[in-house]
Amino acid sequence: MTESVKYVLSEDRMPRSWYNLAADLPKALPPVLHPGTGQPIGPADLAPLFPMEIIKQEVSTERYIDIPEPVRDIYRQWRPTPLYRARRWEKALGTPAKIYYKYEGVSPAGSHKPNTSVAQAFYNKAEGVKRLTTETGAGQWGSSLAFAGALFGLEIEVFMVKVSFQQKPYRRALMETYGARCVASPSEETASGRAVLKEHPNSTGSLGIAISEAVEVAAQRDDTKYSLGSVLNHVLLHQTVVGQEAMLQLEEAGDYPDVIVGCTGGGSNFGGITFPFLGAQLRGGKKLRIVATEPSACPSLTKGRYAYDFGDTGHLTPLVKMHTLGSAFVPPGFHAGGLRYHGMSPLVSHIKELGLIEARSYDQLDVFEAGVQFARVEGILPAPEANHAVKGALDEALRCKREGKAETILFNLCGHGHFDMQAYMDYFSGKLKDIPYDERDLQRSLDALPKVAAE
Amino acid sequence: MTESVKYVLSEDRMPRSWYNLAADLPKALPPVLHPGTGQPIGPADLAPLFPMEIIKQEVSTERYIDIPEPVRDIYRQWRPTPLYRARRWEKALGTPAKIYYKYEGVSPAGSHKPNTSVAQAFYNKAEGVKRLTTETGAGQWGSSLAFAGALFGLEIEVFMVKVSFQQKPYRRALMETYGARCVASPSEETASGRAVLKEHPNSTGSLGIAISEAVEVAAQRDDTKYSLGSVLNHVLLHQTVVGQEAMLQLEEAGDYPDVIVGCTGGGSNFGGITFPFLGAQLRGGKKLRIVATEPSACPSLTKGRYAYDFGDTGHLTPLVKMHTLGSAFVPPGFHAGGLRYHGMSPLVSHIKELGLIEARSYDQLDVFEAGVQFARVEGILPAPEANHAVKGALDEALRCKREGKAETILFNLCGHGHFDMQAYMDYFSGKLKDIPYDERDLQRSLDALPKVAAE
């Protein structure tokens, strides 16, 4: 038997700053627009929702932004996370490729999400905020913010997409154990929620709806702000500890990726693992292929339009330019709840438009097949979201086998699937199906995109 | 905010041998007896159930036994596990005590159990075994053997205590994802199971019953052996990697425990964390207090009799001298399923009799209260079994506070509670109750202990 190899990285090499891709972009990001005026927004427009330090990070073009020491102190509980060489999987596949995966499931909440939740809680606490609202899909983000809230003494209120709230009571229980309050969205607690329920009483919810509810509540109280788990620049920034560590660990392994695969919902996992490598390439380093994988039932990068759109269904957010299925699009209730978002991070969308990355979509059954295969050889049970990256890495490894190429493949196993066992049970019992979206729904949603003069 | 501190231990300091407490005992363990003859058994009596290398380890008095390189290679996937200084918890308690915890929940199966499952799978594979049967309570052990079986290509058949099988379908799903077969015990598949069901059709099962079923199946086929997750000497031996690592990590921290707390079901977690320290004490090192904590609903160490007894309910095993509630005792269906065993490891029982350790029992509600408090400050959600150690450490820390003593407390957080969320939900909803055992049942069970001439 050939064994996995772990690259630990000593704690003193844990990154001291986050890497900001904006510093190395060949072309600047399109501005964020005010939905009323159609004009670029300023910091004051965001101040009701975010603390000033976060707003500064959102628009910064500094290449490196210091990680505050109290945040690093908490990171140290689980960081640096291990990088594994998947030797057992390579052998089982008979591929000449070398497969490495970074494993973020070792965090207390079980995914990469605490990298940003801890930072966001820190900045909010420092500016006197008492309460944070947020949305969550599968619950990875909600439990990560609940964890960070418990550490900093912040009240946390989580609007959880209803289909996940029902499928995953244990993820909710984890949030409650950390002391957070969890509400099924759409709810009766907000005007946005009530509006959706009036039109669609049986709505299973979506991240877009849950964001509207969380934003609405945050805007109502001075001591309350809003926290987002993906999509925005500052969130992707915080996740770059993942890629920076992986780069150092691969250096220890004497290796460098030819291909990086990242699964994409809002884009934060993808940005975290890929941006430090992409930045190195943009500064003249080795060129590599970067592949985003997403669910074919919610294919913003592969089927969405690159256009200005709202981040939420209730149209309470500013307009950002991104790949979007339209804010009215409600994806079917498949199991990778963290990937059920109508839009894509503006940064990830931008580099897709610049031709710096590829994108690919996968069916639910195929990603679970890959995930089960991975669990049996590597011993780690991935989250359904992470299975999209596993499937992408698998396809690259099989391509290498066909082409006889010993390429180096890197992916981020962004979370474990301990709270997703119902999905695995459904997979084994044959209940899990591929659930296509409705083409007419998508068309209607795209037709309803806001008209923006700037385009 | 004061932060947790993590002691990682570099991989080259991962133990190369297991530590065998038998080498340092002031008095040898009482022999294992054949139930028919009442005479000490020999290796040949155990050969139908275990591979020869394991039988040798079971009776060895060598102080150190080499860990085979293929086993170390697999250990490396998650070992050395972190040792944490619980600074945030210390501060929340206002205790002058220093609290350290070793965290075994980072293993792929989520507990300390793979330390022995991987070793057992290795030895069985090396001796040509094709299939392993076992029992499991909460499922920590079953999923650990399933994990090891997947790596070594062994078929795994798990008899899971019925109450846990019903309470924890997701733990079962994890075993199945690893490729194991899982059966609710008592089952119709064995004579032992059918005998129990005939008398108690609604039996919720027990580890004693599940062991009978697994042993019975293993004895029937030449290519099948039996694997036990706790109790026996070789299992405790394999777990000593935990305590050995903790000793090195505390050395790095410049510290040494005054008290070690370990939760006890069969004794393997307890032996793993404490034996290397106890051995050092027996060889003239620093004297320390060692505290075993167990559920008051299944109190083998605190209320059991020290006597020869069967390891299983169906009386298929040899007789071992241990603290026992009697093999007919069926504990109430409380949530720490891994601690629902009528007996206690002969080694742990022996050192209890020698006055080398203390024992204490706790009610279910108190251990959950401690566990939730721990999760909110340290961010890690413990398994219900581990909550017994958390509660023990909490009591020691509060004693230190009362007495104004800056003692050093060590415990092993032996597993995470990701598959135990129903228990936490029941706790929060008020459904979780203390479930006392029936005094008359216990008395009947103790009255039925086998009569052994040697006593």
Short mmCIF file of C-alpha atoms in Angstrom, two decimals, chain A residues 164-372:
data_model
loop_
_atom_site.label_atom_id
_atom_site.label_comp_id
_atom_site.label_asym_id
_atom_site.label_seq_id
_atom_site.Cartn_x
_atom_site.Cartn_y
_atom_site.Cartn_z
CA SER A 164 -31.33 23.13 4.06
CA PHE A 165 -33.03 24.05 7.35
CA GLN A 166 -35.28 21.04 6.77
CA GLN A 167 -32.66 18.67 5.33
CA LYS A 168 -30.03 19.50 7.94
CA PRO A 169 -31.42 19.94 11.46
CA TYR A 170 -28.06 18.93 12.91
CA ARG A 171 -26.22 21.78 11.22
CA ARG A 172 -28.79 24.06 12.80
CA ALA A 173 -28.19 22.36 16.16
CA LEU A 174 -24.48 23.10 15.80
CA MET A 175 -25.22 26.81 15.28
CA GLU A 176 -27.48 26.76 18.34
CA THR A 177 -24.83 24.98 20.39
CA TYR A 178 -22.52 27.89 19.57
CA GLY A 179 -25.31 30.15 20.82
CA ALA A 180 -26.67 31.53 17.52
CA ARG A 181 -30.31 31.98 16.57
CA CYS A 182 -31.37 30.22 13.39
CA VAL A 183 -34.44 31.08 11.28
CA ALA A 184 -35.78 29.23 8.22
CA SER A 185 -35.81 31.53 5.19
CA PRO A 186 -38.09 32.78 3.68
CA SER A 187 -39.49 33.73 7.08
CA GLU A 188 -42.33 35.85 8.39
CA GLU A 189 -39.81 38.00 10.28
CA THR A 190 -38.95 40.35 7.41
CA ALA A 191 -40.77 42.21 4.66
CA SER A 192 -38.58 40.45 2.08
CA GLY A 193 -39.46 37.05 3.50
CA ARG A 194 -43.17 37.82 3.69
CA ALA A 195 -43.17 39.07 0.08
CA VAL A 196 -41.70 35.78 -1.15
CA LEU A 197 -44.07 33.69 0.96
CA LYS A 198 -47.06 35.64 -0.32
CA GLU A 199 -46.19 34.77 -3.92
CA HIS A 200 -44.70 31.30 -3.25
CA PRO A 201 -46.02 29.91 0.05
CA ASN A 202 -44.06 26.69 -0.49
CA SER A 203 -40.78 28.37 -1.41
CA THR A 204 -37.76 26.23 -0.44
CA GLY A 205 -35.77 29.44 -0.25
CA SER A 206 -32.47 30.44 -1.80
CA LEU A 207 -29.33 32.24 -0.75
CA GLY A 208 -30.62 35.32 -2.60
CA ILE A 209 -33.77 35.40 -0.47
CA ALA A 210 -31.91 34.73 2.77
CA ILE A 211 -29.47 37.57 2.00
CA SER A 212 -32.41 39.96 1.59
CA GLU A 213 -33.75 38.98 4.99
CA ALA A 214 -30.40 39.32 6.74
CA VAL A 215 -29.64 42.68 5.09
CA GLU A 216 -33.08 44.00 5.95
CA VAL A 217 -32.70 43.15 9.65
CA ALA A 218 -29.17 44.57 9.80
CA ALA A 219 -30.28 47.86 8.24
CA GLN A 220 -32.94 48.32 10.91
CA ARG A 221 -30.71 48.53 13.97
CA ASP A 222 -27.66 50.67 14.71
CA ASP A 223 -25.95 47.99 16.81
CA THR A 224 -26.43 45.36 14.10
CA LYS A 225 -24.43 44.78 10.95
CA TYR A 226 -24.48 42.24 8.20
CA SER A 227 -21.92 39.57 7.44
CA LEU A 228 -21.58 37.72 4.14
CA GLY A 229 -19.85 34.35 3.78
CA SER A 230 -18.75 34.61 0.14
CA VAL A 231 -19.01 36.67 -3.09
CA LEU A 232 -17.49 39.98 -1.89
CA ASN A 233 -13.85 40.98 -2.33
CA HIS A 234 -13.03 41.09 1.38
CA VAL A 235 -14.36 37.58 1.92
CA LEU A 236 -12.21 36.17 -0.88
CA LEU A 237 -9.30 38.18 0.51
CA HIS A 238 -9.59 36.49 3.92
CA GLN A 239 -9.64 33.07 2.28
CA THR A 240 -6.26 33.57 0.62
CA VAL A 241 -4.55 32.12 3.69
CA VAL A 242 -5.52 28.77 2.14
CA GLY A 243 -3.67 29.27 -1.13
CA GLN A 244 -0.70 30.99 0.50
CA GLU A 245 -0.21 28.06 2.85
CA ALA A 246 -0.62 25.56 0.01
CA MET A 247 2.08 27.38 -1.94
CA LEU A 248 4.54 27.07 0.96
CA GLN A 249 3.60 23.44 1.51
CA LEU A 250 4.08 22.58 -2.15
CA GLU A 251 7.44 24.31 -1.95
CA GLU A 252 8.33 21.93 0.89
CA ALA A 253 7.17 19.07 -1.35
CA GLY A 254 9.35 20.45 -4.14
CA ASP A 255 6.34 20.82 -6.39
CA TYR A 256 4.13 23.39 -8.14
CA PRO A 257 0.66 22.90 -9.63
CA ASP A 258 -0.04 22.58 -13.34
CA VAL A 259 -3.77 22.65 -12.61
CA ILE A 260 -5.78 23.95 -9.66
CA VAL A 261 -9.40 22.90 -9.24
CA GLY A 262 -11.81 24.78 -7.00
CA CYS A 263 -15.54 24.36 -6.50
CA THR A 264 -17.55 27.57 -6.80
CA GLY A 265 -20.78 28.73 -5.21
CA GLY A 266 -20.16 32.34 -4.33
CA GLY A 267 -16.46 31.97 -5.07
CA SER A 268 -14.71 32.29 -1.71
CA ASN A 269 -13.29 28.77 -1.57
CA PHE A 270 -12.20 29.08 -5.18
CA GLY A 271 -10.58 32.47 -4.62
CA GLY A 272 -8.88 31.28 -1.46
CA ILE A 273 -7.04 28.39 -3.03
CA THR A 274 -6.35 29.92 -6.47
CA PHE A 275 -5.70 33.67 -6.10
CA PRO A 276 -2.21 33.47 -4.57
CA PHE A 277 -1.14 31.22 -7.47
CA LEU A 278 -2.91 33.36 -10.07
CA GLY A 279 -1.28 36.46 -8.60
CA ALA A 280 2.15 34.85 -8.92
CA GLN A 281 1.35 34.06 -12.55
CA LEU A 282 0.20 37.62 -13.22
CA ARG A 283 3.45 38.91 -11.73
CA GLY A 284 5.41 36.80 -14.23
CA GLY A 285 5.40 33.41 -12.50
CA LYS A 286 4.54 30.05 -13.96
CA LYS A 287 1.35 29.88 -16.00
CA LEU A 288 -1.15 27.34 -14.77
CA ARG A 289 -4.63 26.14 -15.60
CA ILE A 290 -7.30 27.09 -13.09
CA VAL A 291 -10.60 25.24 -13.27
CA ALA A 292 -13.79 26.30 -11.48
CA THR A 293 -16.35 23.54 -10.98
CA GLU A 294 -19.99 24.24 -10.23
CA PRO A 295 -23.31 22.36 -10.07
CA SER A 296 -25.10 22.04 -13.40
CA ALA A 297 -28.32 22.83 -11.51
CA CYS A 298 -27.04 26.31 -10.60
CA PRO A 299 -24.49 27.13 -13.32
CA SER A 300 -23.75 30.83 -12.90
CA LEU A 301 -20.24 30.71 -14.42
CA THR A 302 -21.06 28.37 -17.29
CA LYS A 303 -24.62 29.46 -18.17
CA GLY A 304 -25.08 32.82 -16.46
CA ARG A 305 -24.86 36.24 -18.10
CA TYR A 306 -22.02 38.63 -17.20
CA ALA A 307 -24.09 41.62 -16.18
CA TYR A 308 -24.92 44.00 -13.36
CA ASP A 309 -27.30 42.39 -10.92
CA PHE A 310 -28.51 42.48 -7.35
CA GLY A 311 -26.83 40.22 -4.83
CA ASP A 312 -30.18 39.33 -3.33
CA THR A 313 -33.70 38.48 -4.39
CA GLY A 314 -35.33 41.38 -2.56
CA HIS A 315 -33.13 43.96 -4.33
CA LEU A 316 -31.77 45.54 -1.16
CA THR A 317 -28.08 45.30 -2.16
CA PRO A 318 -26.05 47.45 -4.55
CA LEU A 319 -25.54 46.26 -8.12
CA VAL A 320 -22.40 44.28 -8.89
CA LYS A 321 -21.15 43.05 -12.23
CA MET A 322 -20.96 39.28 -12.14
CA HIS A 323 -21.97 36.07 -13.83
CA THR A 324 -25.56 35.71 -12.80
CA LEU A 325 -28.60 33.58 -13.42
CA GLY A 326 -30.69 36.57 -12.37
CA SER A 327 -31.69 37.39 -8.81
CA ALA A 328 -35.15 35.88 -9.42
CA PHE A 329 -33.62 32.47 -10.17
CA VAL A 330 -34.39 29.88 -7.49
CA PRO A 331 -32.20 26.81 -8.03
CA PRO A 332 -33.64 23.33 -7.44
CA GLY A 333 -33.13 21.88 -3.95
CA PHE A 334 -30.02 19.80 -4.60
CA HIS A 335 -27.72 18.84 -1.76
CA ALA A 336 -24.73 21.14 -2.20
CA GLY A 337 -26.63 23.96 -0.49
CA GLY A 338 -23.52 26.12 -0.34
CA LEU A 339 -23.49 26.33 -4.14
CA ARG A 340 -27.14 27.36 -4.59
CA TYR A 341 -26.48 31.04 -5.36
CA HIS A 342 -27.70 32.88 -8.44
CA GLY A 343 -24.54 34.95 -8.84
CA MET A 344 -20.79 34.60 -8.71
CA SER A 345 -18.15 36.66 -6.98
CA PRO A 346 -17.40 39.77 -9.10
CA LEU A 347 -13.67 38.99 -8.81
CA VAL A 348 -14.08 35.41 -10.02
CA SER A 349 -16.45 36.59 -12.77
CA HIS A 350 -13.94 39.25 -13.85
CA ILE A 351 -11.02 36.84 -14.21
CA LYS A 352 -13.28 34.44 -16.08
CA GLU A 353 -14.04 37.26 -18.54
CA LEU A 354 -10.31 37.99 -18.78
CA GLY A 355 -9.74 34.37 -19.83
CA LEU A 356 -7.62 33.58 -16.77
CA ILE A 357 -9.73 30.64 -15.62
CA GLU A 358 -11.89 27.85 -17.05
CA ALA A 359 -15.28 26.73 -15.76
CA ARG A 360 -17.09 23.43 -15.85
CA SER A 361 -20.41 22.18 -14.44
CA TYR A 362 -21.23 18.76 -12.98
CA ASP A 363 -24.36 16.76 -12.20
CA GLN A 364 -25.12 15.88 -8.60
CA LEU A 365 -24.89 12.09 -9.05
CA ASP A 366 -21.47 12.30 -10.67
CA VAL A 367 -20.03 14.41 -7.89
CA PHE A 368 -21.34 12.05 -5.20
CA GLU A 369 -19.85 9.07 -7.04
CA ALA A 370 -16.50 10.84 -7.00
CA GLY A 371 -16.90 11.78 -3.33
CA VAL A 372 -17.64 8.21 -2.23
#
